[in-house]
Amino acid sequence: MTELTLTPQQHAIATLKANLHLPNGGFHKLIVELSREYLLPFQTVRKVLKQSQKAIEKKIKHQLDDVSDDELTKDHWLNLIHASLTEKAKDNLPVMEKLQQSQLYQDAIQALSQPTHTPDECEAVREQLAMAYEIEVYKPLTEMLYTSILYWKLPDDLYQMTEDKQQEFGGYPQHMEAVRHLLKLAE
């Protein structure tokens, strides 16, 4: 049997891939975790992970002599990812701030500030609050939870966000703060 001999580039890429190996669905878990940390959609984070790996591989292929052992580590890869995600998330607004800037929310607040409310007006405000939830909380959260177990548990209806449901999403405190705020306004 012949012995397989790797070129220096092949050896470096094999080392990199071995160092980046994340067992038991770790790649998916990492994406979900980083999505939560940076409040970015799953697909955006996934793309950054892949681009960071490709950047290292490209350097190996084209500038092998300039590649240090440190650049083949998971820590280096994660540092590249964090730098890129920090840049992408720099203009993110806190969930409550984004909610309060939405026109649906502002219209609901305006309606609530009026002295009297008929049942129809109350229902219209509740609907505006529900739509604000759907657009400013639910949709961004589903983009972050894409393909995770929690994705399938997230109600698209504000009024189904019971305390128990909110506890399931405790890892997303900004979103749950917005939910509690909207529910309080709807009372």
mmCIF file with all atom_site columns, C-alpha atoms in Angstrom:
data_model
loop_
_atom_site.group_PDB
_atom_site.id
_atom_site.type_symbol
_atom_site.label_atom_id
_atom_site.label_alt_id
_atom_site.label_comp_id
_atom_site.label_asym_id
_atom_site.label_entity_id
_atom_site.label_seq_id
_atom_site.pdbx_PDB_ins_code
_atom_site.Cartn_x
_atom_site.Cartn_y
_atom_site.Cartn_z
_atom_site.occupancy
_atom_site.B_iso_or_equiv
_atom_site.pdbx_formal_charge
_atom_site.auth_seq_id
_atom_site.auth_comp_id
_atom_site.auth_asym_id
_atom_site.auth_atom_id
_atom_site.pdbx_PDB_model_num
ATOM 1   C CA . MET A 1 1   ? 0.000   0.000  0.000  1.00 0.00 ? 1   MET A CA 1
ATOM 2   C CA . THR A 1 2   ? 1.331   3.412  -0.896 1.00 0.00 ? 2   THR A CA 1
ATOM 3   C CA . GLU A 1 3   ? 1.649   6.119  1.668  1.00 0.00 ? 3   GLU A CA 1
ATOM 4   C CA . LEU A 1 4   ? -0.285  9.317  1.038  1.00 0.00 ? 4   LEU A CA 1
ATOM 5   C CA . THR A 1 5   ? 1.913   12.402 1.029  1.00 0.00 ? 5   THR A CA 1
ATOM 6   C CA . LEU A 1 6   ? 0.373   15.818 1.525  1.00 0.00 ? 6   LEU A CA 1
ATOM 7   C CA . THR A 1 7   ? 1.715   19.013 0.051  1.00 0.00 ? 7   THR A CA 1
ATOM 8   C CA . PRO A 1 8   ? 2.404   21.809 2.564  1.00 0.00 ? 8   PRO A CA 1
ATOM 9   C CA . GLN A 1 9   ? -0.830  23.551 1.468  1.00 0.00 ? 9   GLN A CA 1
ATOM 10  C CA . GLN A 1 10  ? -2.864  20.361 1.845  1.00 0.00 ? 10  GLN A CA 1
ATOM 11  C CA . HIS A 1 11  ? -1.362  19.759 5.261  1.00 0.00 ? 11  HIS A CA 1
ATOM 12  C CA . ALA A 1 12  ? -2.162  23.327 6.374  1.00 0.00 ? 12  ALA A CA 1
ATOM 13  C CA . ILE A 1 13  ? -5.752  23.098 5.123  1.00 0.00 ? 13  ILE A CA 1
ATOM 14  C CA . ALA A 1 14  ? -6.203  19.705 6.771  1.00 0.00 ? 14  ALA A CA 1
ATOM 15  C CA . THR A 1 15  ? -4.871  21.158 10.037 1.00 0.00 ? 15  THR A CA 1
ATOM 16  C CA . LEU A 1 16  ? -7.210  24.128 9.760  1.00 0.00 ? 16  LEU A CA 1
ATOM 17  C CA . LYS A 1 17  ? -10.267 21.941 9.075  1.00 0.00 ? 17  LYS A CA 1
ATOM 18  C CA . ALA A 1 18  ? -9.392  19.636 11.958 1.00 0.00 ? 18  ALA A CA 1
ATOM 19  C CA . ASN A 1 19  ? -9.052  22.643 14.270 1.00 0.00 ? 19  ASN A CA 1
ATOM 20  C CA . LEU A 1 20  ? -12.386 24.083 13.114 1.00 0.00 ? 20  LEU A CA 1
ATOM 21  C CA . HIS A 1 21  ? -14.298 20.838 13.584 1.00 0.00 ? 21  HIS A CA 1
ATOM 22  C CA . LEU A 1 22  ? -17.327 21.421 15.816 1.00 0.00 ? 22  LEU A CA 1
ATOM 23  C CA . PRO A 1 23  ? -18.906 18.064 16.761 1.00 0.00 ? 23  PRO A CA 1
ATOM 24  C CA . ASN A 1 24  ? -22.582 17.372 17.555 1.00 0.00 ? 24  ASN A CA 1
ATOM 25  C CA . GLY A 1 25  ? -24.105 20.146 15.486 1.00 0.00 ? 25  GLY A CA 1
ATOM 26  C CA . GLY A 1 26  ? -21.619 22.655 16.836 1.00 0.00 ? 26  GLY A CA 1
ATOM 27  C CA . PHE A 1 27  ? -21.490 24.684 13.621 1.00 0.00 ? 27  PHE A CA 1
ATOM 28  C CA . HIS A 1 28  ? -25.253 25.265 13.755 1.00 0.00 ? 28  HIS A CA 1
ATOM 29  C CA . LYS A 1 29  ? -25.143 25.990 17.498 1.00 0.00 ? 29  LYS A CA 1
ATOM 30  C CA . LEU A 1 30  ? -22.335 28.493 16.964 1.00 0.00 ? 30  LEU A CA 1
ATOM 31  C CA . ILE A 1 31  ? -24.350 30.321 14.312 1.00 0.00 ? 31  ILE A CA 1
ATOM 32  C CA . VAL A 1 32  ? -27.425 30.517 16.565 1.00 0.00 ? 32  VAL A CA 1
ATOM 33  C CA . GLU A 1 33  ? -25.287 31.707 19.480 1.00 0.00 ? 33  GLU A CA 1
ATOM 34  C CA . LEU A 1 34  ? -23.565 34.386 17.396 1.00 0.00 ? 34  LEU A CA 1
ATOM 35  C CA . SER A 1 35  ? -26.901 35.467 15.894 1.00 0.00 ? 35  SER A CA 1
ATOM 36  C CA . ARG A 1 36  ? -28.182 36.046 19.427 1.00 0.00 ? 36  ARG A CA 1
ATOM 37  C CA . GLU A 1 37  ? -25.015 37.851 20.525 1.00 0.00 ? 37  GLU A CA 1
ATOM 38  C CA . TYR A 1 38  ? -24.898 40.228 17.561 1.00 0.00 ? 38  TYR A CA 1
ATOM 39  C CA . LEU A 1 39  ? -28.663 40.407 16.840 1.00 0.00 ? 39  LEU A CA 1
ATOM 40  C CA . LEU A 1 40  ? -28.029 39.409 13.244 1.00 0.00 ? 40  LEU A CA 1
ATOM 41  C CA . PRO A 1 41  ? -29.937 36.976 11.021 1.00 0.00 ? 41  PRO A CA 1
ATOM 42  C CA . PHE A 1 42  ? -28.808 33.343 10.947 1.00 0.00 ? 42  PHE A CA 1
ATOM 43  C CA . GLN A 1 43  ? -27.947 33.511 7.233  1.00 0.00 ? 43  GLN A CA 1
ATOM 44  C CA . THR A 1 44  ? -25.785 36.612 7.720  1.00 0.00 ? 44  THR A CA 1
ATOM 45  C CA . VAL A 1 45  ? -23.822 34.914 10.492 1.00 0.00 ? 45  VAL A CA 1
ATOM 46  C CA . ARG A 1 46  ? -23.539 31.665 8.516  1.00 0.00 ? 46  ARG A CA 1
ATOM 47  C CA . LYS A 1 47  ? -22.108 33.590 5.567  1.00 0.00 ? 47  LYS A CA 1
ATOM 48  C CA . VAL A 1 48  ? -19.520 35.285 7.803  1.00 0.00 ? 48  VAL A CA 1
ATOM 49  C CA . LEU A 1 49  ? -18.408 31.913 9.223  1.00 0.00 ? 49  LEU A CA 1
ATOM 50  C CA . LYS A 1 50  ? -17.910 30.498 5.748  1.00 0.00 ? 50  LYS A CA 1
ATOM 51  C CA . GLN A 1 51  ? -16.185 33.642 4.455  1.00 0.00 ? 51  GLN A CA 1
ATOM 52  C CA . SER A 1 52  ? -13.796 33.648 7.408  1.00 0.00 ? 52  SER A CA 1
ATOM 53  C CA . GLN A 1 53  ? -12.823 30.052 6.733  1.00 0.00 ? 53  GLN A CA 1
ATOM 54  C CA . LYS A 1 54  ? -12.404 30.748 3.011  1.00 0.00 ? 54  LYS A CA 1
ATOM 55  C CA . ALA A 1 55  ? -10.190 33.765 3.778  1.00 0.00 ? 55  ALA A CA 1
ATOM 56  C CA . ILE A 1 56  ? -7.829  31.573 5.774  1.00 0.00 ? 56  ILE A CA 1
ATOM 57  C CA . GLU A 1 57  ? -7.863  28.867 3.098  1.00 0.00 ? 57  GLU A CA 1
ATOM 58  C CA . LYS A 1 58  ? -7.141  31.457 0.406  1.00 0.00 ? 58  LYS A CA 1
ATOM 59  C CA . LYS A 1 59  ? -4.146  32.728 2.345  1.00 0.00 ? 59  LYS A CA 1
ATOM 60  C CA . ILE A 1 60  ? -2.909  29.143 2.710  1.00 0.00 ? 60  ILE A CA 1
ATOM 61  C CA . LYS A 1 61  ? -3.231  28.544 -1.026 1.00 0.00 ? 61  LYS A CA 1
ATOM 62  C CA . HIS A 1 62  ? -1.642  31.808 -2.146 1.00 0.00 ? 62  HIS A CA 1
ATOM 63  C CA . GLN A 1 63  ? 0.662   32.915 0.677  1.00 0.00 ? 63  GLN A CA 1
ATOM 64  C CA . LEU A 1 64  ? 1.588   29.762 2.563  1.00 0.00 ? 64  LEU A CA 1
ATOM 65  C CA . ASP A 1 65  ? 4.939   31.158 3.642  1.00 0.00 ? 65  ASP A CA 1
ATOM 66  C CA . ASP A 1 66  ? 3.134   33.998 5.439  1.00 0.00 ? 66  ASP A CA 1
ATOM 67  C CA . VAL A 1 67  ? 0.739   31.709 7.351  1.00 0.00 ? 67  VAL A CA 1
ATOM 68  C CA . SER A 1 68  ? 1.575   31.220 11.016 1.00 0.00 ? 68  SER A CA 1
ATOM 69  C CA . ASP A 1 69  ? 0.493   28.267 13.125 1.00 0.00 ? 69  ASP A CA 1
ATOM 70  C CA . ASP A 1 70  ? -1.787  30.621 15.066 1.00 0.00 ? 70  ASP A CA 1
ATOM 71  C CA . GLU A 1 71  ? -3.715  31.380 11.869 1.00 0.00 ? 71  GLU A CA 1
ATOM 72  C CA . LEU A 1 72  ? -4.672  27.705 11.641 1.00 0.00 ? 72  LEU A CA 1
ATOM 73  C CA . THR A 1 73  ? -6.425  27.715 15.015 1.00 0.00 ? 73  THR A CA 1
ATOM 74  C CA . LYS A 1 74  ? -10.096 27.906 15.933 1.00 0.00 ? 74  LYS A CA 1
ATOM 75  C CA . ASP A 1 75  ? -9.313  30.999 18.031 1.00 0.00 ? 75  ASP A CA 1
ATOM 76  C CA . HIS A 1 76  ? -7.985  32.855 14.997 1.00 0.00 ? 76  HIS A CA 1
ATOM 77  C CA . TRP A 1 77  ? -11.029 31.835 12.963 1.00 0.00 ? 77  TRP A CA 1
ATOM 78  C CA . LEU A 1 78  ? -13.366 32.980 15.755 1.00 0.00 ? 78  LEU A CA 1
ATOM 79  C CA . ASN A 1 79  ? -11.488 36.298 16.032 1.00 0.00 ? 79  ASN A CA 1
ATOM 80  C CA . LEU A 1 80  ? -12.049 36.899 12.305 1.00 0.00 ? 80  LEU A CA 1
ATOM 81  C CA . ILE A 1 81  ? -15.722 36.060 12.746 1.00 0.00 ? 81  ILE A CA 1
ATOM 82  C CA . HIS A 1 82  ? -16.165 38.347 15.742 1.00 0.00 ? 82  HIS A CA 1
ATOM 83  C CA . ALA A 1 83  ? -14.438 41.229 13.947 1.00 0.00 ? 83  ALA A CA 1
ATOM 84  C CA . SER A 1 84  ? -16.683 40.852 10.920 1.00 0.00 ? 84  SER A CA 1
ATOM 85  C CA . LEU A 1 85  ? -19.875 40.465 12.960 1.00 0.00 ? 85  LEU A CA 1
ATOM 86  C CA . THR A 1 86  ? -18.978 43.464 15.108 1.00 0.00 ? 86  THR A CA 1
ATOM 87  C CA . GLU A 1 87  ? -18.686 45.528 11.940 1.00 0.00 ? 87  GLU A CA 1
ATOM 88  C CA . LYS A 1 88  ? -21.992 44.224 10.568 1.00 0.00 ? 88  LYS A CA 1
ATOM 89  C CA . ALA A 1 89  ? -23.805 44.835 13.857 1.00 0.00 ? 89  ALA A CA 1
ATOM 90  C CA . LYS A 1 90  ? -22.383 48.296 14.590 1.00 0.00 ? 90  LYS A CA 1
ATOM 91  C CA . ASP A 1 91  ? -25.512 50.069 13.375 1.00 0.00 ? 91  ASP A CA 1
ATOM 92  C CA . ASN A 1 92  ? -27.971 47.694 15.066 1.00 0.00 ? 92  ASN A CA 1
ATOM 93  C CA . LEU A 1 93  ? -30.414 49.440 17.319 1.00 0.00 ? 93  LEU A CA 1
ATOM 94  C CA . PRO A 1 94  ? -31.645 47.864 20.541 1.00 0.00 ? 94  PRO A CA 1
ATOM 95  C CA . VAL A 1 95  ? -34.940 46.053 19.963 1.00 0.00 ? 95  VAL A CA 1
ATOM 96  C CA . MET A 1 96  ? -36.950 48.459 22.136 1.00 0.00 ? 96  MET A CA 1
ATOM 97  C CA . GLU A 1 97  ? -35.524 51.484 20.353 1.00 0.00 ? 97  GLU A CA 1
ATOM 98  C CA . LYS A 1 98  ? -36.306 50.009 16.952 1.00 0.00 ? 98  LYS A CA 1
ATOM 99  C CA . LEU A 1 99  ? -39.818 49.121 18.123 1.00 0.00 ? 99  LEU A CA 1
ATOM 100 C CA . GLN A 1 100 ? -40.435 52.621 19.449 1.00 0.00 ? 100 GLN A CA 1
ATOM 101 C CA . GLN A 1 101 ? -39.330 54.111 16.129 1.00 0.00 ? 101 GLN A CA 1
ATOM 102 C CA . SER A 1 102 ? -41.782 51.999 14.129 1.00 0.00 ? 102 SER A CA 1
ATOM 103 C CA . GLN A 1 103 ? -44.816 53.760 12.707 1.00 0.00 ? 103 GLN A CA 1
ATOM 104 C CA . LEU A 1 104 ? -47.209 51.052 13.938 1.00 0.00 ? 104 LEU A CA 1
ATOM 105 C CA . TYR A 1 105 ? -45.978 51.496 17.481 1.00 0.00 ? 105 TYR A CA 1
ATOM 106 C CA . GLN A 1 106 ? -46.144 55.274 17.295 1.00 0.00 ? 106 GLN A CA 1
ATOM 107 C CA . ASP A 1 107 ? -49.686 55.121 15.895 1.00 0.00 ? 107 ASP A CA 1
ATOM 108 C CA . ALA A 1 108 ? -50.740 52.812 18.744 1.00 0.00 ? 108 ALA A CA 1
ATOM 109 C CA . ILE A 1 109 ? -49.177 55.122 21.347 1.00 0.00 ? 109 ILE A CA 1
ATOM 110 C CA . GLN A 1 110 ? -50.914 58.095 19.747 1.00 0.00 ? 110 GLN A CA 1
ATOM 111 C CA . ALA A 1 111 ? -54.247 56.290 19.872 1.00 0.00 ? 111 ALA A CA 1
ATOM 112 C CA . LEU A 1 112 ? -53.686 55.259 23.492 1.00 0.00 ? 112 LEU A CA 1
ATOM 113 C CA . SER A 1 113 ? -53.035 58.877 24.457 1.00 0.00 ? 113 SER A CA 1
ATOM 114 C CA . GLN A 1 114 ? -56.576 59.850 23.427 1.00 0.00 ? 114 GLN A CA 1
ATOM 115 C CA . PRO A 1 115 ? -58.980 60.264 26.380 1.00 0.00 ? 115 PRO A CA 1
ATOM 116 C CA . THR A 1 116 ? -61.749 57.836 25.370 1.00 0.00 ? 116 THR A CA 1
ATOM 117 C CA . HIS A 1 117 ? -61.661 54.511 23.593 1.00 0.00 ? 117 HIS A CA 1
ATOM 118 C CA . THR A 1 118 ? -64.550 52.686 21.995 1.00 0.00 ? 118 THR A CA 1
ATOM 119 C CA . PRO A 1 119 ? -64.313 48.870 21.770 1.00 0.00 ? 119 PRO A CA 1
ATOM 120 C CA . ASP A 1 120 ? -63.493 49.229 18.063 1.00 0.00 ? 120 ASP A CA 1
ATOM 121 C CA . GLU A 1 121 ? -60.704 51.707 18.817 1.00 0.00 ? 121 GLU A CA 1
ATOM 122 C CA . CYS A 1 122 ? -59.300 49.379 21.492 1.00 0.00 ? 122 CYS A CA 1
ATOM 123 C CA . GLU A 1 123 ? -59.330 46.499 19.024 1.00 0.00 ? 123 GLU A CA 1
ATOM 124 C CA . ALA A 1 124 ? -57.581 48.657 16.396 1.00 0.00 ? 124 ALA A CA 1
ATOM 125 C CA . VAL A 1 125 ? -54.830 49.535 18.899 1.00 0.00 ? 125 VAL A CA 1
ATOM 126 C CA . ARG A 1 126 ? -54.430 45.866 19.871 1.00 0.00 ? 126 ARG A CA 1
ATOM 127 C CA . GLU A 1 127 ? -54.070 45.027 16.172 1.00 0.00 ? 127 GLU A CA 1
ATOM 128 C CA . GLN A 1 128 ? -51.425 47.745 15.683 1.00 0.00 ? 128 GLN A CA 1
ATOM 129 C CA . LEU A 1 129 ? -49.486 46.407 18.665 1.00 0.00 ? 129 LEU A CA 1
ATOM 130 C CA . ALA A 1 130 ? -49.750 42.865 17.278 1.00 0.00 ? 130 ALA A CA 1
ATOM 131 C CA . MET A 1 131 ? -48.481 44.036 13.903 1.00 0.00 ? 131 MET A CA 1
ATOM 132 C CA . ALA A 1 132 ? -45.621 45.942 15.566 1.00 0.00 ? 132 ALA A CA 1
ATOM 133 C CA . TYR A 1 133 ? -44.709 42.687 17.343 1.00 0.00 ? 133 TYR A CA 1
ATOM 134 C CA . GLU A 1 134 ? -44.813 40.753 14.102 1.00 0.00 ? 134 GLU A CA 1
ATOM 135 C CA . ILE A 1 135 ? -42.596 43.200 12.225 1.00 0.00 ? 135 ILE A CA 1
ATOM 136 C CA . GLU A 1 136 ? -40.189 44.417 14.933 1.00 0.00 ? 136 GLU A CA 1
ATOM 137 C CA . VAL A 1 137 ? -39.890 41.368 17.218 1.00 0.00 ? 137 VAL A CA 1
ATOM 138 C CA . TYR A 1 138 ? -41.182 38.183 15.608 1.00 0.00 ? 138 TYR A CA 1
ATOM 139 C CA . LYS A 1 139 ? -39.645 38.574 12.148 1.00 0.00 ? 139 LYS A CA 1
ATOM 140 C CA . PRO A 1 140 ? -36.104 39.520 13.311 1.00 0.00 ? 140 PRO A CA 1
ATOM 141 C CA . LEU A 1 141 ? -36.216 36.776 15.939 1.00 0.00 ? 141 LEU A CA 1
ATOM 142 C CA . THR A 1 142 ? -37.233 34.124 13.390 1.00 0.00 ? 142 THR A CA 1
ATOM 143 C CA . GLU A 1 143 ? -34.351 35.278 11.187 1.00 0.00 ? 143 GLU A CA 1
ATOM 144 C CA . MET A 1 144 ? -31.998 34.699 14.117 1.00 0.00 ? 144 MET A CA 1
ATOM 145 C CA . LEU A 1 145 ? -33.522 31.353 15.118 1.00 0.00 ? 145 LEU A CA 1
ATOM 146 C CA . TYR A 1 146 ? -33.683 29.959 11.574 1.00 0.00 ? 146 TYR A CA 1
ATOM 147 C CA . THR A 1 147 ? -33.745 26.132 11.685 1.00 0.00 ? 147 THR A CA 1
ATOM 148 C CA . SER A 1 148 ? -33.337 25.928 15.476 1.00 0.00 ? 148 SER A CA 1
ATOM 149 C CA . ILE A 1 149 ? -35.832 24.188 17.748 1.00 0.00 ? 149 ILE A CA 1
ATOM 150 C CA . LEU A 1 150 ? -36.941 27.537 19.188 1.00 0.00 ? 150 LEU A CA 1
ATOM 151 C CA . TYR A 1 151 ? -37.817 28.733 15.696 1.00 0.00 ? 151 TYR A CA 1
ATOM 152 C CA . TRP A 1 152 ? -40.746 26.323 15.639 1.00 0.00 ? 152 TRP A CA 1
ATOM 153 C CA . LYS A 1 153 ? -41.922 27.354 19.116 1.00 0.00 ? 153 LYS A CA 1
ATOM 154 C CA . LEU A 1 154 ? -42.101 31.100 18.492 1.00 0.00 ? 154 LEU A CA 1
ATOM 155 C CA . PRO A 1 155 ? -45.702 32.302 18.152 1.00 0.00 ? 155 PRO A CA 1
ATOM 156 C CA . ASP A 1 156 ? -46.391 34.764 15.362 1.00 0.00 ? 156 ASP A CA 1
ATOM 157 C CA . ASP A 1 157 ? -49.225 36.192 17.468 1.00 0.00 ? 157 ASP A CA 1
ATOM 158 C CA . LEU A 1 158 ? -48.289 38.626 20.226 1.00 0.00 ? 158 LEU A CA 1
ATOM 159 C CA . TYR A 1 159 ? -51.171 37.467 22.367 1.00 0.00 ? 159 TYR A CA 1
ATOM 160 C CA . GLN A 1 160 ? -49.864 33.887 22.416 1.00 0.00 ? 160 GLN A CA 1
ATOM 161 C CA . MET A 1 161 ? -46.656 35.058 24.095 1.00 0.00 ? 161 MET A CA 1
ATOM 162 C CA . THR A 1 162 ? -47.598 33.839 27.565 1.00 0.00 ? 162 THR A CA 1
ATOM 163 C CA . GLU A 1 163 ? -45.198 34.060 30.481 1.00 0.00 ? 163 GLU A CA 1
ATOM 164 C CA . ASP A 1 164 ? -44.231 30.424 29.883 1.00 0.00 ? 164 ASP A CA 1
ATOM 165 C CA . LYS A 1 165 ? -43.504 31.167 26.220 1.00 0.00 ? 165 LYS A CA 1
ATOM 166 C CA . GLN A 1 166 ? -41.472 34.201 27.214 1.00 0.00 ? 166 GLN A CA 1
ATOM 167 C CA . GLN A 1 167 ? -39.381 32.056 29.557 1.00 0.00 ? 167 GLN A CA 1
ATOM 168 C CA . GLU A 1 168 ? -38.566 29.706 26.668 1.00 0.00 ? 168 GLU A CA 1
ATOM 169 C CA . PHE A 1 169 ? -37.019 32.691 24.913 1.00 0.00 ? 169 PHE A CA 1
ATOM 170 C CA . GLY A 1 170 ? -35.173 33.996 27.961 1.00 0.00 ? 170 GLY A CA 1
ATOM 171 C CA . GLY A 1 171 ? -31.925 33.925 25.990 1.00 0.00 ? 171 GLY A CA 1
ATOM 172 C CA . TYR A 1 172 ? -33.296 36.828 23.959 1.00 0.00 ? 172 TYR A CA 1
ATOM 173 C CA . PRO A 1 173 ? -33.884 39.435 26.699 1.00 0.00 ? 173 PRO A CA 1
ATOM 174 C CA . GLN A 1 174 ? -34.259 42.449 24.407 1.00 0.00 ? 174 GLN A CA 1
ATOM 175 C CA . HIS A 1 175 ? -36.970 40.725 22.409 1.00 0.00 ? 175 HIS A CA 1
ATOM 176 C CA . MET A 1 176 ? -38.809 39.560 25.517 1.00 0.00 ? 176 MET A CA 1
ATOM 177 C CA . GLU A 1 177 ? -38.635 43.070 26.996 1.00 0.00 ? 177 GLU A CA 1
ATOM 178 C CA . ALA A 1 178 ? -40.359 44.322 23.840 1.00 0.00 ? 178 ALA A CA 1
ATOM 179 C CA . VAL A 1 179 ? -42.988 41.567 24.119 1.00 0.00 ? 179 VAL A CA 1
ATOM 180 C CA . ARG A 1 180 ? -43.749 42.425 27.758 1.00 0.00 ? 180 ARG A CA 1
ATOM 181 C CA . HIS A 1 181 ? -43.952 46.114 26.884 1.00 0.00 ? 181 HIS A CA 1
ATOM 182 C CA . LEU A 1 182 ? -46.388 45.502 24.014 1.00 0.00 ? 182 LEU A CA 1
ATOM 183 C CA . LEU A 1 183 ? -48.539 43.191 26.117 1.00 0.00 ? 183 LEU A CA 1
ATOM 184 C CA . LYS A 1 184 ? -48.679 45.767 28.906 1.00 0.00 ? 184 LYS A CA 1
ATOM 185 C CA . LEU A 1 185 ? -49.801 48.429 26.421 1.00 0.00 ? 185 LEU A CA 1
ATOM 186 C CA . ALA A 1 186 ? -52.489 46.078 25.115 1.00 0.00 ? 186 ALA A CA 1
ATOM 187 C CA . GLU A 1 187 ? -54.083 45.646 28.568 1.00 0.00 ? 187 GLU A CA 1
#
